[in-house]
Coordinates of C-alpha atoms and ligand atoms in Angstrom, one line a residue:
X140 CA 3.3 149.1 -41.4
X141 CA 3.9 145.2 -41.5
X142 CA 4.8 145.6 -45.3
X143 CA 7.5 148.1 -43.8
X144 CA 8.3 145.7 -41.4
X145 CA 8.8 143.0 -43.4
X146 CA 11.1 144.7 -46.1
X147 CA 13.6 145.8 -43.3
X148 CA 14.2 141.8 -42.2
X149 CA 14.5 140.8 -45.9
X150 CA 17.2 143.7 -46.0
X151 CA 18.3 142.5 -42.8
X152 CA 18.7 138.3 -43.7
X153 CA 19.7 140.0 -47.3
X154 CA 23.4 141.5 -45.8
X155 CA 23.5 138.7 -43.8
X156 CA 24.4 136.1 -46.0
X157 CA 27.8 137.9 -47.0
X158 CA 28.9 137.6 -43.4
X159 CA 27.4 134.3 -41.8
X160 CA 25.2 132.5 -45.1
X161 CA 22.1 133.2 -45.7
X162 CA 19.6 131.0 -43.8
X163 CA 17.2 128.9 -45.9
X164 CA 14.3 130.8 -44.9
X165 CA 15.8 133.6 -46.6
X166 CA 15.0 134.2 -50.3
X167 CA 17.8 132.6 -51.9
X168 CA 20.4 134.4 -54.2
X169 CA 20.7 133.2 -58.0
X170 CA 24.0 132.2 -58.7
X171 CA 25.6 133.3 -62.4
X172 CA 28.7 131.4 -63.1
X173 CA 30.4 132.9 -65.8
X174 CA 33.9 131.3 -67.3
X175 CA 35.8 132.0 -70.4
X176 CA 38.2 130.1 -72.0
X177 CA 41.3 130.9 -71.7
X178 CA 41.6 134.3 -70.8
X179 CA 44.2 136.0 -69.5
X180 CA 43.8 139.7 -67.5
X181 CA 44.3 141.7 -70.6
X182 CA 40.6 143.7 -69.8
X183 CA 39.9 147.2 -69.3
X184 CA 39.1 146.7 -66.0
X185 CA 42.3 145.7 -65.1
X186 CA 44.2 148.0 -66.7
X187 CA 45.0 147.1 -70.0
X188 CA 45.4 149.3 -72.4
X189 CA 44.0 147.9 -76.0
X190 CA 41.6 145.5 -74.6
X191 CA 38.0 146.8 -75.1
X192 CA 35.8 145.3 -73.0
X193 CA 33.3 147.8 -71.7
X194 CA 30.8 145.2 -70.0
X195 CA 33.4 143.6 -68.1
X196 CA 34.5 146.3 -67.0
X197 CA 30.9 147.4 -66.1
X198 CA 30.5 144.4 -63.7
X199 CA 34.1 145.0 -62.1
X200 CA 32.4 148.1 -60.7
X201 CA 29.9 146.1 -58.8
X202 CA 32.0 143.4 -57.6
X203 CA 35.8 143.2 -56.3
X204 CA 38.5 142.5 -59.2
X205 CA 41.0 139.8 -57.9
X206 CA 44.6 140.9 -58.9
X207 CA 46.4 137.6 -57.9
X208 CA 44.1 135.2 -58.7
X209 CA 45.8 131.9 -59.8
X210 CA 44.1 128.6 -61.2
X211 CA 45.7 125.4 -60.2
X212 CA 46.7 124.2 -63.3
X213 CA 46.8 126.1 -66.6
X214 CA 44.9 123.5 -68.9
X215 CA 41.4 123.8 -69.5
X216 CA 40.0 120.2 -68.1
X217 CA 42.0 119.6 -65.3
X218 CA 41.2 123.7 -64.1
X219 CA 37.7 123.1 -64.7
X220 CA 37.8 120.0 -62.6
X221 CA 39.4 121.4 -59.9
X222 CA 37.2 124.3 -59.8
X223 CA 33.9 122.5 -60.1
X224 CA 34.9 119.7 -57.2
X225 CA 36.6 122.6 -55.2
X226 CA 39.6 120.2 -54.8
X227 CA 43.0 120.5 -56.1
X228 CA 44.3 118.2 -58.8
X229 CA 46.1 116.2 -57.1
X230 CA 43.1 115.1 -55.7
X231 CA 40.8 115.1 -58.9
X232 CA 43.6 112.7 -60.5
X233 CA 42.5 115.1 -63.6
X234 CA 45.8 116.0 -65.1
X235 CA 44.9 116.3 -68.7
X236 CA 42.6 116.7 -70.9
X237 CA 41.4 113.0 -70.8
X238 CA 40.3 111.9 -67.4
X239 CA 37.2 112.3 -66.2
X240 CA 37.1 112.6 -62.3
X241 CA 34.2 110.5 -61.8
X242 CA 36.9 108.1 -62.6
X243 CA 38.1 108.5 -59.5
X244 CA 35.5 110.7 -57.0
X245 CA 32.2 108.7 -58.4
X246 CA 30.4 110.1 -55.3
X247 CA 32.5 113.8 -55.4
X248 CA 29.4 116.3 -55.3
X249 CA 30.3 119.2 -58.0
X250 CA 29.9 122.6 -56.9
X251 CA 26.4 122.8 -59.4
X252 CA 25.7 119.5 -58.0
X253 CA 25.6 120.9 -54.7
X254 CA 23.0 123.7 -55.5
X255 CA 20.4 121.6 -57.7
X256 CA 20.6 119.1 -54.2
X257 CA 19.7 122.4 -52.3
X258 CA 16.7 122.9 -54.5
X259 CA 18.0 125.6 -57.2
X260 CA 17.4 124.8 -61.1
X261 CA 21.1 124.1 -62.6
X262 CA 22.0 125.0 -66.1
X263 CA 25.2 125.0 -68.1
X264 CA 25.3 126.3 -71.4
X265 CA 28.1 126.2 -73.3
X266 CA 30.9 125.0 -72.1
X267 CA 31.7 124.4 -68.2
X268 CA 33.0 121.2 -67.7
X269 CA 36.0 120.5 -70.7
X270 CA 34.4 119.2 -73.7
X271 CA 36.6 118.3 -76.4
X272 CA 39.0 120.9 -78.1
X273 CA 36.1 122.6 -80.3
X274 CA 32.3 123.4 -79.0
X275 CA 31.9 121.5 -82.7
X276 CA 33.5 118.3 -80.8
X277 CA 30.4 116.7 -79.6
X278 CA 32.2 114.3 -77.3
X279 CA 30.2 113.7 -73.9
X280 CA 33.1 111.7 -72.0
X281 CA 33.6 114.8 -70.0
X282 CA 29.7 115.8 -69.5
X283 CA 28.4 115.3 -65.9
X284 CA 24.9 114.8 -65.9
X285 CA 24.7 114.7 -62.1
X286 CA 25.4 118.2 -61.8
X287 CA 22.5 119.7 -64.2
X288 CA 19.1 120.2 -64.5
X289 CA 19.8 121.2 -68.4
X290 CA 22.9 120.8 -70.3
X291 CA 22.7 122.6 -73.9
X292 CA 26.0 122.6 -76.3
X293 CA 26.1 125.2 -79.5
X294 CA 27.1 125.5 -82.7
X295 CA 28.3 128.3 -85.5
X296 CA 26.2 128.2 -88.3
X297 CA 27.3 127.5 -91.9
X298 CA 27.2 131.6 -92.5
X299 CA 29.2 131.9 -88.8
X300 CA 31.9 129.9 -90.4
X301 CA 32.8 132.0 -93.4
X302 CA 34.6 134.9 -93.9
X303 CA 38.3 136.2 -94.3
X304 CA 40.8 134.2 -92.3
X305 CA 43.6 132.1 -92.5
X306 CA 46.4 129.4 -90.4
X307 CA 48.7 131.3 -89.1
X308 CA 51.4 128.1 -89.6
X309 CA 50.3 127.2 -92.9
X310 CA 48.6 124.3 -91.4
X311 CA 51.5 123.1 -88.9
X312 CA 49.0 123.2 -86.0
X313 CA 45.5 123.0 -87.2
X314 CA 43.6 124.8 -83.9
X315 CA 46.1 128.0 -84.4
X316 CA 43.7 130.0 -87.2
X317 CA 41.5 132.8 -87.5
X318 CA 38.3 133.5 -88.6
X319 CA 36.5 137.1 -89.3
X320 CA 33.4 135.4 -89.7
X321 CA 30.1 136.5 -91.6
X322 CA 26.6 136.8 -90.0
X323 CA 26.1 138.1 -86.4
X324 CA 26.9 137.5 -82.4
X325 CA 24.1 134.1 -82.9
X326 CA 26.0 132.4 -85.9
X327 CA 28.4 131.8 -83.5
X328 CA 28.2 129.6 -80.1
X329 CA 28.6 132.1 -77.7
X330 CA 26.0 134.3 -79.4
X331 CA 23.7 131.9 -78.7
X332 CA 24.6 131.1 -75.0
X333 CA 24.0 134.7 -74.1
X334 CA 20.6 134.0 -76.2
X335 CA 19.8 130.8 -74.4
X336 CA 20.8 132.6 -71.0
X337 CA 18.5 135.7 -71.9
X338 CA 15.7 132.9 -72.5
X339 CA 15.9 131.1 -69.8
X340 CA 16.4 134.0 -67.3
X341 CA 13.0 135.6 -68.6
X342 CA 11.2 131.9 -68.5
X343 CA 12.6 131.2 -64.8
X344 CA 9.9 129.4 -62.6
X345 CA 10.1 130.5 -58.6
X346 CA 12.8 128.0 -58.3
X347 CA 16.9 130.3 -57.3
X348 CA 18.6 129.6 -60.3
X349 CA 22.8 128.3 -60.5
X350 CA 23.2 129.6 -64.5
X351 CA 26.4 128.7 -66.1
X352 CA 27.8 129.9 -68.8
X353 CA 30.9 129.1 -70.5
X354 CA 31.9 131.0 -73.2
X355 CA 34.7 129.7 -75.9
X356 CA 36.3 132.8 -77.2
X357 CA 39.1 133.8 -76.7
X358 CA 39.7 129.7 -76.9
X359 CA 41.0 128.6 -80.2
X360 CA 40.2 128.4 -83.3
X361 CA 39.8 132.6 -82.9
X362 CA 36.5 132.7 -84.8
X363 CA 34.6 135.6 -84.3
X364 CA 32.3 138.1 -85.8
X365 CA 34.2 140.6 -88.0
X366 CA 33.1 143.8 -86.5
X367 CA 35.1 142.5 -83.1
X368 CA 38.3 141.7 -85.6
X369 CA 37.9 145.8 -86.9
X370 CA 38.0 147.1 -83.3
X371 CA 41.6 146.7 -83.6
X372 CA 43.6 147.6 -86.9
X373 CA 46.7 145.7 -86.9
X374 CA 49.1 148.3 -86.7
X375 CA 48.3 149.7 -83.4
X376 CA 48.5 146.1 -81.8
X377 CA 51.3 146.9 -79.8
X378 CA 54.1 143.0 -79.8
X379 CA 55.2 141.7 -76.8
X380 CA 59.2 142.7 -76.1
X381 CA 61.7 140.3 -77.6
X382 CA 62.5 137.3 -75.6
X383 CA 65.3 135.7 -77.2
X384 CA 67.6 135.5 -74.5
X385 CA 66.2 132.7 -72.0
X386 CA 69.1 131.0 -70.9
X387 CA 68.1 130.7 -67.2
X388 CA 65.0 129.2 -67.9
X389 CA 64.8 125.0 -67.4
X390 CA 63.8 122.8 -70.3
X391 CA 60.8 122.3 -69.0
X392 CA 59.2 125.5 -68.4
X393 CA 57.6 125.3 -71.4
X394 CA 56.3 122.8 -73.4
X395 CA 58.3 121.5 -76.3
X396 CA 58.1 120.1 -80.2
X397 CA 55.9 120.9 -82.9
X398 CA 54.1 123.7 -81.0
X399 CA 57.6 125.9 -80.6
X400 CA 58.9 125.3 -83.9
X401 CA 55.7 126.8 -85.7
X402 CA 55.9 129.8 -83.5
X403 CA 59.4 130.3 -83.9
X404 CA 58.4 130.6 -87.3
X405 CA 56.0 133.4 -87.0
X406 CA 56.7 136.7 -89.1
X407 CA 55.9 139.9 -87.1
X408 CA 52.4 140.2 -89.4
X409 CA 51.6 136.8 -87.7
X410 CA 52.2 137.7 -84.2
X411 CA 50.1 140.9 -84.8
X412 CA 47.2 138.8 -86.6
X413 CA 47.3 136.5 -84.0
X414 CA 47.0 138.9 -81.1
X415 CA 44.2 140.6 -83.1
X416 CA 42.3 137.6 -83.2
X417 CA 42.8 136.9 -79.5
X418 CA 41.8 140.0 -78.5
X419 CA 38.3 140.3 -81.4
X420 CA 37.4 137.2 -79.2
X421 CA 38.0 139.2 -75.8
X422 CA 35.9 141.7 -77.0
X423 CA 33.2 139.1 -78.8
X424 CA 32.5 137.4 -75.4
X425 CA 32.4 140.8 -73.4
X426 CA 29.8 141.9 -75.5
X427 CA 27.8 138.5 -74.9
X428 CA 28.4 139.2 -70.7
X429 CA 26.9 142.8 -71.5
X430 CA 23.5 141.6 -73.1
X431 CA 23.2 138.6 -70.0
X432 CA 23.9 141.7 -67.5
X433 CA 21.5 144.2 -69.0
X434 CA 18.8 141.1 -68.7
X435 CA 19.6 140.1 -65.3
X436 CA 18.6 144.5 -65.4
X437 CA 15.7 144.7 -66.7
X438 CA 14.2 141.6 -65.1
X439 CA 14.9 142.8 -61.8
X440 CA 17.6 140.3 -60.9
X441 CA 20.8 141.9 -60.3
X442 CA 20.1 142.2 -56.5
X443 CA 19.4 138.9 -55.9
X444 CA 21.9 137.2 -58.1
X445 CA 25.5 136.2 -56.6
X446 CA 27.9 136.9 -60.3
X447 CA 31.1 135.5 -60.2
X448 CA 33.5 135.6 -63.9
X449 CA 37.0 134.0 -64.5
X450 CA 39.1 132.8 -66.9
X451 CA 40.2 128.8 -66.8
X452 CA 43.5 130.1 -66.7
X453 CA 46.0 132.5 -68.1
X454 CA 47.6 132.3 -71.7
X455 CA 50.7 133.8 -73.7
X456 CA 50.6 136.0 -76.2
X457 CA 53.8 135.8 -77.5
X458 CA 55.8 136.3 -74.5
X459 CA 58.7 133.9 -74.3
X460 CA 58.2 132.9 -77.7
X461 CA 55.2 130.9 -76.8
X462 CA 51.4 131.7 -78.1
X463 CA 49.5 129.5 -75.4
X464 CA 48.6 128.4 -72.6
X465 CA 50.4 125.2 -70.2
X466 CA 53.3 126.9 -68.1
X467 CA 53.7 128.1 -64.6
X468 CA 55.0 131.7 -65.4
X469 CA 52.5 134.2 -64.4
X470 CA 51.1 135.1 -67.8
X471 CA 49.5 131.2 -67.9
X472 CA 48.6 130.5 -63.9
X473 CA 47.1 133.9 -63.2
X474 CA 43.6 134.4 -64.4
X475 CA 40.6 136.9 -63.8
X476 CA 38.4 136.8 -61.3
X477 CA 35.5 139.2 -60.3
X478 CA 32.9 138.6 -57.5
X479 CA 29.6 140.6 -57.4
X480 CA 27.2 139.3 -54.5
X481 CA 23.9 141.0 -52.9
X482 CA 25.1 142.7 -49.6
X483 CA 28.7 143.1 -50.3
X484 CA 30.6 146.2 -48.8
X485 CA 33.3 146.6 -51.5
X486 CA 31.7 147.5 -54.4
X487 CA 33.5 148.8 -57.5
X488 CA 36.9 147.6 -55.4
X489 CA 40.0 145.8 -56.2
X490 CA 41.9 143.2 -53.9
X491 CA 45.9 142.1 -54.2
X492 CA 45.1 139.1 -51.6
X493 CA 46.2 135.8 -53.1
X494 CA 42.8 133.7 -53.9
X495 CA 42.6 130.6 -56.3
X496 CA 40.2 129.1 -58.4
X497 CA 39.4 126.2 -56.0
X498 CA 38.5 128.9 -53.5
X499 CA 35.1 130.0 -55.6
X500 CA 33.2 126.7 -54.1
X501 CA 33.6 127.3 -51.0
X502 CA 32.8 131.0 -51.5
X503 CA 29.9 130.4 -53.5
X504 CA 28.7 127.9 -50.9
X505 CA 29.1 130.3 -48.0
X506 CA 27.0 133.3 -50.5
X507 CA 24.0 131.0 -50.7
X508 CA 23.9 130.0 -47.1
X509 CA 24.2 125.9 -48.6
X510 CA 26.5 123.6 -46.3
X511 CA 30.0 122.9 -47.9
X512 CA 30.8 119.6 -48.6
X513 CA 33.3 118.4 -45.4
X514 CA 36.6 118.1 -48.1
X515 CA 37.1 121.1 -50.1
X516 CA 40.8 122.3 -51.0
X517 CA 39.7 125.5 -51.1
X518 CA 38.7 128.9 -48.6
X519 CA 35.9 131.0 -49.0
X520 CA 37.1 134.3 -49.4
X521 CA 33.6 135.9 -48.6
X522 CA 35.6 138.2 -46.0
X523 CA 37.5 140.0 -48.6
X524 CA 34.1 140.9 -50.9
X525 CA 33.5 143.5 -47.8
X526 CA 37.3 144.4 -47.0
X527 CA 39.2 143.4 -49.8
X528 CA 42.8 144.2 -48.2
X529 CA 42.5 142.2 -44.9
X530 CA 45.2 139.5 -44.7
X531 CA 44.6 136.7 -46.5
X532 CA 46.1 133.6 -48.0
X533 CA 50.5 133.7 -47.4
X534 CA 50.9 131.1 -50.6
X535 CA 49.1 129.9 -53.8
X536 CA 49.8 127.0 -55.8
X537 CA 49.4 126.2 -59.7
X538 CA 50.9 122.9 -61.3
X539 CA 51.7 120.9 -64.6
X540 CA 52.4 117.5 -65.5
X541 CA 55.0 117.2 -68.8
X542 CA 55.3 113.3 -69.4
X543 CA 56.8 112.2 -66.4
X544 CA 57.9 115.5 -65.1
X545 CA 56.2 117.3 -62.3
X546 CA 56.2 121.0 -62.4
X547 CA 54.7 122.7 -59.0
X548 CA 54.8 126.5 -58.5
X549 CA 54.5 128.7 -55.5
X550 CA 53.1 132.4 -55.5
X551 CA 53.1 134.4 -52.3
X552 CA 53.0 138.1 -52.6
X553 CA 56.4 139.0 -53.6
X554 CA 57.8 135.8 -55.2
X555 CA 57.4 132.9 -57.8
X556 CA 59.0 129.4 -56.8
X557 CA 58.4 127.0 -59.3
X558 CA 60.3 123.3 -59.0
X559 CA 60.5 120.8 -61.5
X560 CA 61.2 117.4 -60.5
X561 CA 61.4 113.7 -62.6
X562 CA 59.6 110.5 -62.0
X563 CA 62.3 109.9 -59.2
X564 CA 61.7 113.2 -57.3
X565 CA 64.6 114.5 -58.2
X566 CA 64.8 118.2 -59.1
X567 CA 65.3 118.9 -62.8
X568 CA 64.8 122.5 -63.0
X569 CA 63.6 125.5 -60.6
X570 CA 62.8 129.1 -60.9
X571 CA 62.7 131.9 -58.6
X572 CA 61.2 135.2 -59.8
X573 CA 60.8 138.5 -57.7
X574 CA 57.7 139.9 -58.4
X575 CA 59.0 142.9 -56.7
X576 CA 61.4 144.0 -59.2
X577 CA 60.6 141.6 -62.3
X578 CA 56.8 141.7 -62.4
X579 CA 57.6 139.7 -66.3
X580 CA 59.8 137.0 -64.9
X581 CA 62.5 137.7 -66.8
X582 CA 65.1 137.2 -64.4
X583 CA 65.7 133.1 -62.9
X584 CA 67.4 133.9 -59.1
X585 CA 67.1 130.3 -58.4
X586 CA 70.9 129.7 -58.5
X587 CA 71.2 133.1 -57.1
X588 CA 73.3 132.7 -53.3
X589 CA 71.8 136.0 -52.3
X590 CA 68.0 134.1 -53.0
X591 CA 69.3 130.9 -51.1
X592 CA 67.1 131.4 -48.2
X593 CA 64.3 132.6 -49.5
X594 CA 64.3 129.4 -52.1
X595 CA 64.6 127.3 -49.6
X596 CA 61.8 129.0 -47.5
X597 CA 59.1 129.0 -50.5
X598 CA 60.4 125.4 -51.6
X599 CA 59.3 124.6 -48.1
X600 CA 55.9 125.8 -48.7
X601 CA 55.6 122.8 -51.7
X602 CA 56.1 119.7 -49.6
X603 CA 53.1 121.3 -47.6
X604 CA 50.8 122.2 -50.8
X605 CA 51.7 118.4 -51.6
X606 CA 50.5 117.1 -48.4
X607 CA 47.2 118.9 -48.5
X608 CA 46.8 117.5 -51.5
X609 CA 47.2 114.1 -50.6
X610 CA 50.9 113.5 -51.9
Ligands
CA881 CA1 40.8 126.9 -71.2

């Protein structure tokens, strides 16, 4: 009878800490922090349909799917920054893929940070905070030792870095080649992440657990295991439509020089190799997520363990002539993001609210029951992991630097404002997409008179982002 009794208030304290945080007499929920590199919504889950990601999509059906979830700026330090402090750029002073915000926040606590202090073992395996343009590059500038327990780093084996591939721009840009690589899943680094994370979950102490894990792929160079490269024959990889005609779009949009030219130059054999590679290391990383999810299984964990998975930001494949990441179109500020957490009401849901990347601090936070830090940019969205369509966030806000040129975006439900402004504040470019009726951005209505007020309305909205962030 007091066994029964028992069960009932740990059921009880279990649903609470979705709604009000769980109180620390509560068993405390694991946290597993799952980021991939640069990857854009092209899953199953989301409706795509080459992508095959069948794990993914397996842990979609236990959380919510975000459909408008935007990072704050499309480049892999400063994004990871922002997420990890839970403050927006601006306030990071991490604009590239240089500065380390200790730099300037030597006392910021990081959102890891915040759950070793609260007595949970903190691990990062792979590659959470930006570090270097390889996992080879064995830089540690950008490694913060304040937020982990253990730190571990990984590396392809001399049979994981054979095989067939090739540069795609005969050696124009050295990062832009693939690999259909020899061996198996653990002669490559994300192999051995999900290795080290199977580990480490079946030699966990008593202590809650914040695991991260950050896989490379689909990041550049597109190494993977063959067998992922095979799941998609090159002639059913379907090109993105031609996008010659881009006359309304500002110079600055996208980013200019060497990188354009070698694209430009791509034959359609290229654009189809390239996407194949892209997509092999979609699938290569999915498969990694399955064999962490079917541990957190069998060891009795999924209960008790808050999941949350997104991509840095978005990327182009091909669209607009560009095969990267750095812009504020949609295809390079909008990112996936799926939430499973132990009491959650909206299982196996989807949500259209507007949520960012600086919002999973907060969120996470509130999950655990552990006391935010007083300045966060962000919002938990807690509330829409039980009812997903509840009225939520009116604006979102990604941004770039080019040089001396500022580039800030606006996304609100129906529209895309994005300004571009010089060293002087003056305005150099500016786009205005309806989502509505041109979910691809294809048509600029900035200098449209029958958009005026709504432009002027959403470049309200920027003057405000800037003041929240300190600006
Ligand atoms: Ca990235």
């Amino acid at each position: 009878m007091r066994q029964t009794i028992i069960l009932i208030l740990l059921t009880g304290l279990s649903a609470l800490t979705v709604n009000t945080g769980a109180p620390h007499t509560a068993r405390r929920p694991n946290a597993l922090f799952i980021a991939v590199d640069d990857l854009r919504p092209d899953l199953g889950c989301y409706g795509h349909p080459q992508a095959l990601t069948p794990n993914i999509d397996r842990l979609a059906a236990r959380g919510v799917r975000f459909d408008r979830a935007y990072c704050q700026y499309p480049v892999c330090n400063p994004s990871r920054t922002s997420l990890l402090t839970g403050l927006r750029p601006d306030h990071t002073g991490a604009l590239d893929n240089h500065t380390n915000f200790r730099a300037k926040l030597p006392d910021v606590v990081t959102l890891p940070q915040l759950f070793r202090q609260r007595g949970y073992f903190a691990a990062s395996l792979g590659k959470i905070f930006h570090r270097g343009l390889t996992m080879e590059d064995q830089r540690v500038e950008m490694d913060d030792r304040l937020s982990w327990d253990e730190a571990r780093y990984f590396k392809a084996t001399a049979l994981g870095n054979q095989g067939e591939g090739r540069n795609l721009t005969g050696g124009r840009l050295e990062w832009c080649r693939w690999l259909a690589a020899e061996g198996d899943d653990e002669d490559q680094p994300d192999g051995q992440i999900a290795q080290a994370a199977i580990k480490l979950l079946e030699q966990r102490g008593n202590q809650p657990f914040f695991l991260a894990l950050g896989f490379h792929k689909p990041h550049d160079p597109f190494n993977a295991p063959k067998k992922y490269f095979d799941l998609y024959p090159l002639d059913k990889l379907k090109l993105p439509p031609d996008t010659t005609d881009r006359s309304l779009e500002p110079p600055a949009a996208l980013p200019g020089g060497a990188f354009r030219e070698a694209f430009a130059r791509f034959t359609d054999q290229e654009r189809r190799e390239f996407m194949r590679a892209y997509y092999a290391g979609v699938s290569f990383t999915d498969a990694q997520v399955g064999k962490v999810l079917d541990a957190l299984d069998r060891l009795k964990l999924a209960d008790s363990t808050i999941i949350v998975f997104f991509g840095d930001h978005g990327y182009h494949l091909g669209e607009r002539g560009w095969w990267n990441k750095n812009t504020l179109f949609e295809l390079s500020a909008r990112v996936p993001l799926i939430v499973a957490a132990p009491g959650m009401k909206a299982r196996g849901k989807s949500s259209a609210r507007l949520v960012e990347l600086v919002d999973i601090y907060p969120t996470l936070a509130e999950l655990a029951g552990l006391p935010a830090p007083a300045r966060l940019d962000g919002r938990s969205f807690v509330p829409l992991l039980n009812a997903p369509h509840s009225a939520w966030k009116r604006a979102v806000f990604t941004q770039v630097q080019r040089g001396k040129t500022a580039g800030r975006s606006v996304r609100t439900e129906r529209w895309r404002y994005t300004e571009w402004r010089d060293e002087r504040g003056a305005v150099v470019g500016a786009e205005l997409y309806d989502h509505r009726a041109d979910a691809s951005e294809w048509k600029n209505l900035a200098n449209d008179a029958r958009h005026a007020t709504v432009r002027r309305k959403l470049a309200a909205l920027l003057p405000k982002a800037a003041a929240v962030t300190g600006k």
